């Protein structure tokens, strides 16, 4: 390609991108089709990603992290997502949610206890906010935490927990207010839950449309005693911590979506150059060229918005608004790009002989999890109207 590099890379960024790209090419891409077909999660990925530093990308070096900026993390994530969105969601959730929540709101003791092992890939992190009856309306969650001596007892069920079946650390939100004095979003705590706690169990693994190689499970807390030292920060601020963290998590999902969209574009370019109809490669037809041009434009626009938002975050500015825009734009780009890729491939796009149908199935969830597209629009509109 002859166009300018819109986001020139630093030496460090090029190095990290190469590490992720090589890992994706050698360890992930050759297996992605089979993992999807068999809905198989290769547990050895956790240790391998950890060994490369890809599970502690934004953690400080004192906790065995790479201490990188957000943009560099997102570049690596896009590389992994372009090979396999299932592996990318593990990396996104782990790096953006539980590790960052402990780093930001944890005590020194909690940070020392969990973060180095999370960075090295010895403990995988998960995030448990949603419940069967609390999805977009996350503050309506009902899992109850009751004080029990110097600790807590938790009762309830969590749903849609990414890699919850393999996590060593789960940051779970539970009500700390009482049924006679409900305090809404201000009556929820965040707890560090480990699977060894009595009363913890992993429930059903979901049979999903896409991201089939990423286990999504429900969790049950049955009179589960959580030691007092596992409470994260203030017992009534857990929902706020979770939403603040989701502002960052949504950047990871945007990078994942852009990786899926980029893979759809690259496959489409190669196929369009090769496939001949009416005596010409189909890439010579404007109907196909326009699709390719639109895909490329949206991917570059999405990446620019995402990187500008990542840089704003690293400058310490609030990113709720632009984080929601980044995730919304990137996920709709992934859905459009994969839909167009199937159209370019025609019948071959509709069968499992080519990877574009997997990309299409994987793209859909980026419009749903970590806040649906409708919730992102709510967040954006509230910011706009609030600032009038
Ligand atoms: N950062 C910090 N605080 C925030 C915040 C943010 N981004 N958004 C809201 N808050 C605060 C508000 O200021 C408010 O505080 P006060 O009580 O002091 O006023 C409090 O949180 C409640 O806010 P709202 O009144 O706006 O709450 P709401 O009930 O109207 O809901 C919402 C807001 C935007 C709809 C929110 O519930 C939401 O984002 N829902 C989607 C949930 C979601 O993204 N779930 C994803 C689950 S994780 C996942 O997908 C699984 C995975 O593993 C990939």
CSV table of C-alpha atoms and ligand atoms in Angstrom, one decimal:
chain,number,residue,atom,x,y,z
A,1,UNK,CA,0.0,0.0,0.0
A,2,UNK,CA,1.3,3.4,-0.9
A,3,UNK,CA,-0.6,5.7,1.5
A,4,UNK,CA,0.9,7.4,4.5
A,5,UNK,CA,1.0,5.7,7.9
A,6,UNK,CA,-1.7,7.6,9.8
A,7,UNK,CA,-0.2,6.6,13.2
A,8,UNK,CA,3.6,6.2,12.9
A,9,UNK,CA,4.8,3.8,15.4
A,10,UNK,CA,7.5,4.3,18.0
A,11,UNK,CA,10.3,1.8,18.2
A,12,UNK,CA,8.7,0.3,21.3
A,13,UNK,CA,5.3,0.1,19.6
A,14,UNK,CA,6.7,-1.7,16.6
A,15,UNK,CA,8.4,-4.2,18.9
A,16,UNK,CA,5.2,-4.9,20.9
A,17,UNK,CA,3.1,-5.1,17.7
A,18,UNK,CA,5.6,-7.6,16.3
A,19,UNK,CA,5.5,-9.8,19.4
A,20,UNK,CA,1.7,-9.9,19.3
A,21,UNK,CA,1.7,-10.4,15.5
A,22,UNK,CA,4.2,-13.3,15.6
A,23,UNK,CA,2.3,-15.0,18.5
A,24,UNK,CA,-0.9,-14.6,16.6
A,25,UNK,CA,0.6,-16.1,13.4
A,26,UNK,CA,2.3,-19.0,15.1
A,27,UNK,CA,0.1,-20.0,18.0
A,28,UNK,CA,-3.4,-18.6,17.3
A,29,UNK,CA,-4.2,-18.3,13.6
A,30,UNK,CA,-3.4,-22.0,12.8
A,31,UNK,CA,-5.9,-23.1,15.5
A,32,UNK,CA,-8.6,-20.5,15.3
A,33,UNK,CA,-10.9,-22.4,12.9
A,34,UNK,CA,-10.7,-25.7,15.0
A,35,UNK,CA,-11.1,-23.9,18.3
A,36,UNK,CA,-14.3,-22.2,17.0
A,37,UNK,CA,-15.7,-25.5,15.5
A,38,UNK,CA,-15.0,-27.4,18.7
A,39,UNK,CA,-15.9,-24.5,21.1
A,40,UNK,CA,-12.5,-25.4,22.6
A,41,UNK,CA,-10.6,-23.1,25.0
A,42,UNK,CA,-6.9,-23.9,25.0
A,43,UNK,CA,-5.9,-23.2,28.6
A,44,UNK,CA,-2.2,-23.1,27.7
A,45,UNK,CA,-2.9,-19.7,26.1
A,46,UNK,CA,-3.0,-18.1,29.5
A,47,UNK,CA,0.5,-19.0,30.4
A,48,UNK,CA,1.8,-18.2,26.9
A,49,UNK,CA,0.2,-14.8,26.8
A,50,UNK,CA,1.5,-14.1,30.3
A,51,UNK,CA,5.1,-15.2,29.4
A,52,UNK,CA,5.1,-12.6,26.6
A,53,UNK,CA,3.8,-9.8,28.9
A,54,UNK,CA,0.5,-9.6,27.2
A,55,UNK,CA,-1.5,-10.1,30.4
A,56,UNK,CA,0.2,-7.2,32.3
A,57,UNK,CA,0.5,-4.7,29.5
A,58,UNK,CA,-0.6,-1.6,31.5
A,59,UNK,CA,0.6,-2.8,34.9
A,60,UNK,CA,3.6,-1.0,36.4
A,61,UNK,CA,6.9,-2.9,36.3
A,62,UNK,CA,6.9,-3.2,40.1
A,63,UNK,CA,4.0,-5.7,39.7
A,64,UNK,CA,5.8,-7.5,36.8
A,65,UNK,CA,3.8,-5.6,34.2
A,66,UNK,CA,5.2,-4.0,31.0
A,67,UNK,CA,4.1,-0.5,32.1
A,68,UNK,CA,2.9,0.4,28.7
A,69,UNK,CA,0.6,3.2,27.6
A,70,UNK,CA,-3.0,2.4,26.5
A,71,UNK,CA,-2.4,3.0,22.8
A,72,UNK,CA,0.4,0.4,22.6
A,73,UNK,CA,-1.8,-2.1,24.5
A,74,UNK,CA,-4.6,-1.6,22.0
A,75,UNK,CA,-2.3,-2.1,19.1
A,76,UNK,CA,-1.3,-5.5,20.5
A,77,UNK,CA,-4.9,-6.4,21.2
A,78,UNK,CA,-5.9,-5.6,17.6
A,79,UNK,CA,-3.2,-8.0,16.3
A,80,UNK,CA,-4.5,-10.8,18.5
A,81,UNK,CA,-8.1,-10.0,17.5
A,82,UNK,CA,-7.3,-10.1,13.8
A,83,UNK,CA,-6.3,-13.7,14.3
A,84,UNK,CA,-8.9,-14.8,16.9
A,85,UNK,CA,-11.5,-12.7,18.6
A,86,UNK,CA,-12.0,-15.3,21.3
A,87,UNK,CA,-8.4,-15.0,22.5
A,88,UNK,CA,-8.7,-11.2,22.2
A,89,UNK,CA,-11.6,-11.0,24.6
A,90,UNK,CA,-9.6,-12.9,27.3
A,91,UNK,CA,-6.8,-10.4,26.9
A,92,UNK,CA,-9.1,-7.4,26.9
A,93,UNK,CA,-11.1,-8.3,30.0
A,94,UNK,CA,-8.0,-9.3,31.9
A,95,UNK,CA,-6.0,-6.2,31.1
A,96,UNK,CA,-8.8,-3.7,31.2
A,97,UNK,CA,-11.1,-4.8,34.1
A,98,UNK,CA,-9.9,-6.9,37.0
A,99,UNK,CA,-6.2,-5.9,36.9
A,100,UNK,CA,-7.0,-2.2,36.5
A,101,UNK,CA,-9.7,-2.3,39.2
A,102,UNK,CA,-7.2,-3.8,41.7
A,103,UNK,CA,-4.4,-1.4,40.6
A,104,UNK,CA,-6.7,1.6,40.9
A,105,UNK,CA,-8.8,0.8,43.9
A,106,UNK,CA,-6.9,-1.9,45.8
A,107,UNK,CA,-4.8,-1.7,48.9
A,108,UNK,CA,-1.0,-2.2,48.6
A,109,UNK,CA,-1.5,-5.6,50.1
A,110,UNK,CA,-4.1,-6.6,47.5
A,111,UNK,CA,-1.9,-5.3,44.7
A,112,UNK,CA,1.1,-7.3,45.9
A,113,UNK,CA,-1.1,-10.4,46.5
A,114,UNK,CA,-2.7,-10.5,43.0
A,115,UNK,CA,-1.1,-8.3,40.4
A,116,UNK,CA,2.3,-9.9,39.8
A,117,UNK,CA,0.7,-13.3,39.4
A,118,UNK,CA,-2.0,-11.8,37.1
A,119,UNK,CA,0.7,-10.1,35.0
A,120,UNK,CA,2.7,-13.3,34.6
A,121,UNK,CA,-0.4,-15.3,33.6
A,122,UNK,CA,-0.5,-17.5,36.7
A,123,UNK,CA,-3.9,-16.1,37.7
A,124,UNK,CA,-6.4,-15.1,35.0
A,125,UNK,CA,-8.8,-12.3,35.9
A,126,UNK,CA,-12.5,-12.1,35.3
A,127,UNK,CA,-15.2,-9.5,35.8
A,128,UNK,CA,-18.7,-10.3,37.2
A,129,UNK,CA,-21.3,-7.5,37.0
A,130,UNK,CA,-24.2,-8.8,34.9
A,131,UNK,CA,-26.9,-11.1,36.3
A,132,UNK,CA,-29.7,-13.0,34.7
A,133,UNK,CA,-32.1,-10.0,35.4
A,134,UNK,CA,-29.5,-7.2,35.4
A,135,UNK,CA,-27.9,-6.5,32.0
A,136,UNK,CA,-28.0,-3.0,30.6
A,137,UNK,CA,-29.6,-1.9,33.9
A,138,UNK,CA,-26.6,-3.1,35.7
A,139,UNK,CA,-27.4,-1.2,39.0
A,140,UNK,CA,-30.4,-3.4,39.5
A,141,UNK,CA,-28.2,-6.3,40.4
A,142,UNK,CA,-29.4,-8.4,43.4
A,143,UNK,CA,-26.4,-10.5,44.5
A,144,UNK,CA,-26.4,-9.7,48.2
A,145,UNK,CA,-23.3,-9.2,50.4
A,146,UNK,CA,-24.0,-9.2,54.2
A,147,UNK,CA,-21.4,-8.5,56.8
A,148,UNK,CA,-20.2,-11.5,58.7
A,149,UNK,CA,-17.7,-10.7,61.5
A,150,UNK,CA,-14.7,-9.2,59.8
A,151,UNK,CA,-15.7,-10.5,56.4
A,152,UNK,CA,-18.8,-10.9,54.1
A,153,UNK,CA,-21.3,-13.5,53.0
A,154,UNK,CA,-22.3,-13.4,49.4
A,155,UNK,CA,-25.4,-14.9,47.9
A,156,UNK,CA,-26.5,-14.7,44.2
A,157,UNK,CA,-25.8,-15.5,40.6
A,158,UNK,CA,-23.6,-13.8,38.0
A,159,UNK,CA,-24.0,-14.4,34.3
A,160,UNK,CA,-22.0,-13.9,31.0
A,161,UNK,CA,-18.7,-14.0,32.8
A,162,UNK,CA,-15.9,-14.2,30.2
A,163,UNK,CA,-13.5,-17.0,31.1
A,164,UNK,CA,-15.1,-17.2,34.6
A,165,UNK,CA,-14.5,-21.0,34.5
A,166,UNK,CA,-10.7,-20.5,34.3
A,167,UNK,CA,-10.2,-17.4,36.4
A,168,UNK,CA,-8.2,-17.3,39.5
A,169,UNK,CA,-9.4,-13.8,40.4
A,170,UNK,CA,-12.9,-12.5,39.8
A,171,UNK,CA,-13.9,-9.0,40.6
A,172,UNK,CA,-17.6,-9.4,41.5
A,173,UNK,CA,-20.1,-6.6,42.3
A,174,UNK,CA,-22.7,-7.3,45.0
A,175,UNK,CA,-25.2,-5.2,47.0
A,176,UNK,CA,-23.9,-4.0,50.4
A,177,UNK,CA,-27.0,-2.0,51.2
A,178,UNK,CA,-29.9,-3.6,53.0
A,179,UNK,CA,-33.3,-4.6,51.6
A,180,UNK,CA,-35.0,-1.9,53.9
A,181,UNK,CA,-32.6,0.8,52.8
A,182,UNK,CA,-31.8,0.4,49.1
A,183,UNK,CA,-29.3,2.9,47.8
A,184,UNK,CA,-29.3,2.0,44.1
A,185,UNK,CA,-26.0,2.5,42.4
A,186,UNK,CA,-24.5,3.8,45.7
A,187,UNK,CA,-25.2,0.5,47.5
A,188,UNK,CA,-22.9,-1.9,45.7
A,189,UNK,CA,-19.5,-3.2,46.6
A,190,UNK,CA,-16.7,-4.8,44.5
A,191,UNK,CA,-15.2,-8.0,45.9
A,192,UNK,CA,-12.2,-10.0,44.9
A,193,UNK,CA,-13.5,-13.5,44.7
A,194,UNK,CA,-11.3,-16.5,44.3
A,195,UNK,CA,-12.6,-19.9,43.1
A,196,UNK,CA,-11.3,-21.7,46.3
A,197,UNK,CA,-13.9,-19.9,48.5
A,198,UNK,CA,-16.5,-22.3,49.9
A,199,UNK,CA,-19.8,-21.7,48.2
A,200,UNK,CA,-18.3,-20.6,44.9
A,201,UNK,CA,-19.4,-22.6,41.9
A,202,UNK,CA,-19.2,-22.3,38.1
A,203,UNK,CA,-22.5,-22.9,36.3
A,204,UNK,CA,-23.6,-23.4,32.7
A,205,UNK,CA,-21.2,-22.7,29.9
A,206,UNK,CA,-23.1,-20.8,27.2
A,207,UNK,CA,-23.5,-22.2,23.7
A,208,UNK,CA,-22.8,-19.0,21.7
A,209,UNK,CA,-23.2,-17.8,18.1
A,210,UNK,CA,-19.6,-16.5,18.0
A,211,UNK,CA,-16.6,-16.2,20.3
A,212,UNK,CA,-17.0,-20.0,20.6
A,213,UNK,CA,-13.5,-20.5,21.8
A,214,UNK,CA,-14.0,-18.2,24.8
A,215,UNK,CA,-15.9,-19.9,27.6
A,216,UNK,CA,-18.7,-17.7,28.9
A,217,UNK,CA,-20.2,-19.0,32.1
A,218,UNK,CA,-22.5,-18.2,35.0
A,219,UNK,CA,-21.3,-18.2,38.6
A,220,UNK,CA,-23.1,-18.9,41.8
A,221,UNK,CA,-22.3,-17.6,45.2
A,222,UNK,CA,-24.0,-19.8,47.8
A,223,UNK,CA,-23.5,-18.4,51.3
A,224,UNK,CA,-19.9,-17.7,50.1
A,225,UNK,CA,-17.7,-16.2,52.8
A,226,UNK,CA,-15.4,-13.6,51.4
A,227,UNK,CA,-12.6,-12.4,53.8
A,228,UNK,CA,-12.7,-8.7,54.7
A,229,UNK,CA,-9.4,-8.1,53.1
A,230,UNK,CA,-11.0,-9.0,49.7
A,231,UNK,CA,-13.3,-6.0,49.6
A,232,UNK,CA,-12.0,-3.5,47.0
A,233,UNK,CA,-12.1,0.1,48.2
A,234,UNK,CA,-15.3,1.6,49.7
A,235,UNK,CA,-18.1,-0.9,50.3
A,236,UNK,CA,-20.7,1.4,48.6
A,237,UNK,CA,-18.6,2.5,45.6
A,238,UNK,CA,-18.3,-0.8,43.7
A,239,UNK,CA,-20.7,0.1,40.9
A,240,UNK,CA,-18.9,3.4,40.3
A,241,UNK,CA,-15.6,1.5,40.2
A,242,UNK,CA,-17.1,-1.0,37.7
A,243,UNK,CA,-18.4,1.7,35.4
A,244,UNK,CA,-15.2,3.7,35.5
A,245,UNK,CA,-13.4,0.5,34.6
A,246,UNK,CA,-15.8,-0.2,31.8
A,247,UNK,CA,-15.0,3.2,30.3
A,248,UNK,CA,-11.5,1.7,29.8
A,249,UNK,CA,-12.8,-1.8,29.0
A,250,UNK,CA,-14.7,-0.4,26.1
A,251,UNK,CA,-11.5,0.7,24.5
A,252,UNK,CA,-10.3,-2.9,24.5
A,253,UNK,CA,-13.5,-4.1,22.9
A,254,UNK,CA,-13.1,-1.3,20.3
A,255,UNK,CA,-9.6,-2.6,19.5
A,256,UNK,CA,-11.0,-6.2,19.3
A,257,UNK,CA,-13.7,-5.0,16.9
A,258,UNK,CA,-11.2,-3.2,14.7
A,259,UNK,CA,-9.0,-6.4,14.6
A,260,UNK,CA,-12.0,-8.4,13.4
A,261,UNK,CA,-12.9,-5.7,10.8
A,262,UNK,CA,-9.3,-5.5,9.6
A,263,UNK,CA,-9.2,-9.3,9.1
A,264,UNK,CA,-12.4,-9.1,7.1
A,265,UNK,CA,-10.8,-6.4,4.9
A,266,UNK,CA,-7.6,-8.2,4.4
A,267,UNK,CA,-9.4,-11.5,3.4
A,268,UNK,CA,-11.7,-9.5,1.1
A,269,UNK,CA,-8.8,-7.8,-0.7
A,270,UNK,CA,-7.0,-11.1,-1.3
A,271,UNK,CA,-10.2,-12.8,-2.4
A,272,UNK,CA,-11.3,-10.0,-4.7
A,273,UNK,CA,-8.0,-10.0,-6.5
A,274,UNK,CA,-8.1,-13.7,-7.0
A,275,UNK,CA,-11.8,-14.4,-7.8
A,276,UNK,CA,-12.7,-14.0,-11.5
A,277,UNK,CA,-16.2,-13.5,-12.9
A,278,UNK,CA,-17.2,-12.1,-16.3
A,279,UNK,CA,-13.5,-12.5,-17.4
A,280,UNK,CA,-12.2,-10.1,-14.7
A,281,UNK,CA,-10.9,-10.2,-11.2
A,282,UNK,CA,-13.9,-9.0,-9.1
A,283,UNK,CA,-11.6,-6.3,-7.6
A,284,UNK,CA,-11.9,-4.6,-11.0
A,285,UNK,CA,-15.6,-4.0,-10.4
A,286,UNK,CA,-16.7,-0.8,-8.7
A,287,UNK,CA,-19.4,-2.5,-6.7
A,288,UNK,CA,-16.6,-4.4,-5.0
A,289,UNK,CA,-14.2,-1.5,-4.8
A,290,UNK,CA,-16.7,0.7,-3.1
A,291,UNK,CA,-17.2,-2.0,-0.4
A,292,UNK,CA,-13.4,-2.2,0.2
A,293,UNK,CA,-13.1,1.6,0.3
A,294,UNK,CA,-15.8,1.9,2.9
A,295,UNK,CA,-14.4,-0.9,5.0
A,296,UNK,CA,-10.9,0.8,5.0
A,297,UNK,CA,-12.3,4.2,5.7
A,298,UNK,CA,-14.3,3.1,8.7
A,299,UNK,CA,-11.4,1.1,10.1
A,300,UNK,CA,-9.0,4.0,9.9
A,301,UNK,CA,-11.6,6.5,11.3
A,302,UNK,CA,-12.3,4.0,14.2
A,303,UNK,CA,-8.7,3.6,15.0
A,304,UNK,CA,-8.0,7.3,15.0
A,305,UNK,CA,-10.9,8.0,17.4
A,306,UNK,CA,-9.7,5.1,19.5
A,307,UNK,CA,-6.1,6.2,19.7
A,308,UNK,CA,-7.1,9.8,20.4
A,309,UNK,CA,-9.3,8.5,23.3
A,310,UNK,CA,-6.5,6.3,24.6
A,311,UNK,CA,-4.1,9.2,24.7
A,312,UNK,CA,-6.7,11.4,26.5
A,313,UNK,CA,-7.1,8.6,29.1
A,314,UNK,CA,-3.3,8.5,29.6
A,315,UNK,CA,-3.3,12.3,30.1
A,316,UNK,CA,-5.7,11.7,32.9
A,317,UNK,CA,-8.8,13.2,31.2
A,318,UNK,CA,-12.3,11.7,31.5
A,319,UNK,CA,-13.1,9.4,28.6
A,320,UNK,CA,-16.6,8.2,29.2
A,321,UNK,CA,-18.0,10.1,26.2
A,322,UNK,CA,-15.2,9.2,23.7
A,323,UNK,CA,-14.8,5.7,25.1
A,324,UNK,CA,-18.5,5.0,24.3
A,325,UNK,CA,-18.1,6.6,20.8
A,326,UNK,CA,-14.9,4.5,20.2
A,327,UNK,CA,-16.7,1.3,21.1
A,328,UNK,CA,-19.9,2.1,19.3
A,329,UNK,CA,-18.1,3.1,16.1
A,330,UNK,CA,-15.7,0.2,16.1
A,331,UNK,CA,-18.3,-2.5,16.8
A,332,UNK,CA,-20.6,-1.2,14.1
A,333,UNK,CA,-17.6,-1.1,11.8
A,334,UNK,CA,-16.8,-4.8,12.6
A,335,UNK,CA,-20.4,-5.7,11.9
A,336,UNK,CA,-20.5,-3.8,8.6
A,337,UNK,CA,-17.1,-5.0,7.4
A,338,UNK,CA,-17.8,-8.6,8.1
A,339,UNK,CA,-21.3,-8.4,6.5
A,340,UNK,CA,-19.7,-6.9,3.4
A,341,UNK,CA,-16.9,-9.5,3.4
A,342,UNK,CA,-19.5,-12.2,3.2
A,343,UNK,CA,-21.1,-10.4,0.3
A,344,UNK,CA,-17.8,-10.1,-1.5
A,345,UNK,CA,-17.1,-13.8,-1.0
A,346,UNK,CA,-20.7,-14.6,-2.1
A,347,UNK,CA,-21.7,-18.3,-1.5
A,348,UNK,CA,-18.1,-19.0,-0.3
A,349,UNK,CA,-18.6,-16.5,2.4
A,350,UNK,CA,-21.7,-18.3,3.7
A,351,UNK,CA,-19.9,-21.6,4.3
A,352,UNK,CA,-17.3,-22.6,6.8
A,353,UNK,CA,-14.6,-23.3,4.2
A,354,UNK,CA,-13.5,-19.6,4.6
A,355,UNK,CA,-13.0,-17.7,7.8
A,356,UNK,CA,-15.3,-14.8,7.0
A,357,UNK,CA,-18.4,-16.4,8.5
A,358,UNK,CA,-16.6,-16.8,11.8
A,359,UNK,CA,-15.6,-13.1,11.7
A,360,UNK,CA,-19.2,-12.2,11.1
A,361,UNK,CA,-20.4,-14.3,14.1
A,362,UNK,CA,-17.6,-13.0,16.3
A,363,UNK,CA,-18.3,-9.4,15.4
A,364,UNK,CA,-21.9,-9.4,16.6
A,365,UNK,CA,-21.1,-9.6,20.3
A,366,UNK,CA,-19.0,-6.4,20.2
A,367,UNK,CA,-22.3,-4.6,19.7
A,368,UNK,CA,-23.7,-6.3,22.8
A,369,UNK,CA,-21.1,-6.8,25.6
A,370,UNK,CA,-19.5,-4.2,27.8
A,371,UNK,CA,-22.6,-2.1,27.1
A,372,UNK,CA,-24.8,-2.6,24.1
A,373,UNK,CA,-24.7,-0.1,21.2
A,374,UNK,CA,-27.9,1.4,22.6
A,375,UNK,CA,-26.3,1.9,26.0
A,376,UNK,CA,-23.3,3.6,24.3
A,377,UNK,CA,-25.7,6.0,22.6
A,378,UNK,CA,-27.4,6.7,26.0
A,379,UNK,CA,-24.0,7.5,27.5
A,380,UNK,CA,-23.0,9.8,24.6
A,381,UNK,CA,-26.4,11.6,24.6
A,382,UNK,CA,-26.4,12.1,28.4
A,383,UNK,CA,-23.0,13.8,28.1
A,384,UNK,CA,-24.2,16.0,25.3
A,385,UNK,CA,-27.4,17.0,27.0
A,386,UNK,CA,-25.7,17.4,30.4
A,387,UNK,CA,-23.3,19.9,29.0
A,388,UNK,CA,-25.9,22.1,27.4
B,1,LIG,N1,-17.8,6.5,35.6
B,1,LIG,C1,-18.0,6.8,36.9
B,1,LIG,N2,-19.2,6.9,37.5
B,1,LIG,C2,-20.2,6.7,36.7
B,1,LIG,C3,-20.1,6.4,35.3
B,1,LIG,C4,-18.8,6.3,34.8
B,1,LIG,N3,-18.7,5.9,33.5
B,1,LIG,N4,-21.4,6.2,34.8
B,1,LIG,C5,-22.2,6.5,35.8
B,1,LIG,N5,-21.5,6.7,36.9
B,1,LIG,C6,-22.1,7.0,38.3
B,1,LIG,C7,-23.1,8.2,38.2
B,1,LIG,O1,-22.4,9.4,38.3
B,1,LIG,C8,-24.0,7.9,39.3
B,1,LIG,O2,-23.4,8.3,40.5
B,1,LIG,P1,-24.2,9.2,41.6
B,1,LIG,O3,-25.1,8.1,42.2
B,1,LIG,O4,-23.2,9.8,42.5
B,1,LIG,O5,-25.0,10.2,40.8
B,1,LIG,C9,-24.0,6.4,39.4
B,1,LIG,O6,-22.9,5.9,38.7
B,1,LIG,C10,-25.2,5.8,38.7
B,1,LIG,O7,-25.2,6.3,37.4
B,1,LIG,P2,-26.5,6.5,36.5
B,1,LIG,O8,-27.6,7.2,37.3
B,1,LIG,O9,-26.1,7.0,35.2
B,1,LIG,O10,-26.9,4.9,36.4
B,1,LIG,P3,-28.0,4.2,35.6
B,1,LIG,O11,-28.5,3.1,36.4
B,1,LIG,O12,-28.9,5.2,34.9
B,1,LIG,O13,-27.1,3.4,34.4
B,1,LIG,C11,-25.8,3.0,32.6
B,1,LIG,C12,-26.1,3.9,33.7
B,1,LIG,C13,-24.9,3.8,31.6
B,1,LIG,C14,-27.0,2.5,31.8
B,1,LIG,C15,-25.0,1.8,33.1
B,1,LIG,O14,-25.8,1.0,33.9
B,1,LIG,C16,-24.3,0.9,32.0
B,1,LIG,O15,-23.3,1.3,31.5
B,1,LIG,N6,-24.9,-0.2,31.7
B,1,LIG,C17,-24.3,-1.2,30.8
B,1,LIG,C18,-23.7,-2.2,31.7
B,1,LIG,C19,-22.5,-2.9,31.0
B,1,LIG,O16,-21.7,-2.3,30.3
B,1,LIG,N7,-22.3,-4.2,31.3
B,1,LIG,C20,-21.2,-4.9,30.8
B,1,LIG,C21,-20.9,-6.1,31.6
B,1,LIG,S1,-19.3,-6.7,31.5
B,1,LIG,C22,-19.3,-7.7,30.1
B,1,LIG,O17,-19.8,-7.3,29.1
B,1,LIG,C23,-18.8,-9.1,30.2
B,1,LIG,C24,-17.5,-9.3,29.7
B,1,LIG,O18,-16.8,-10.1,30.4
B,1,LIG,C25,-17.0,-8.9,28.4
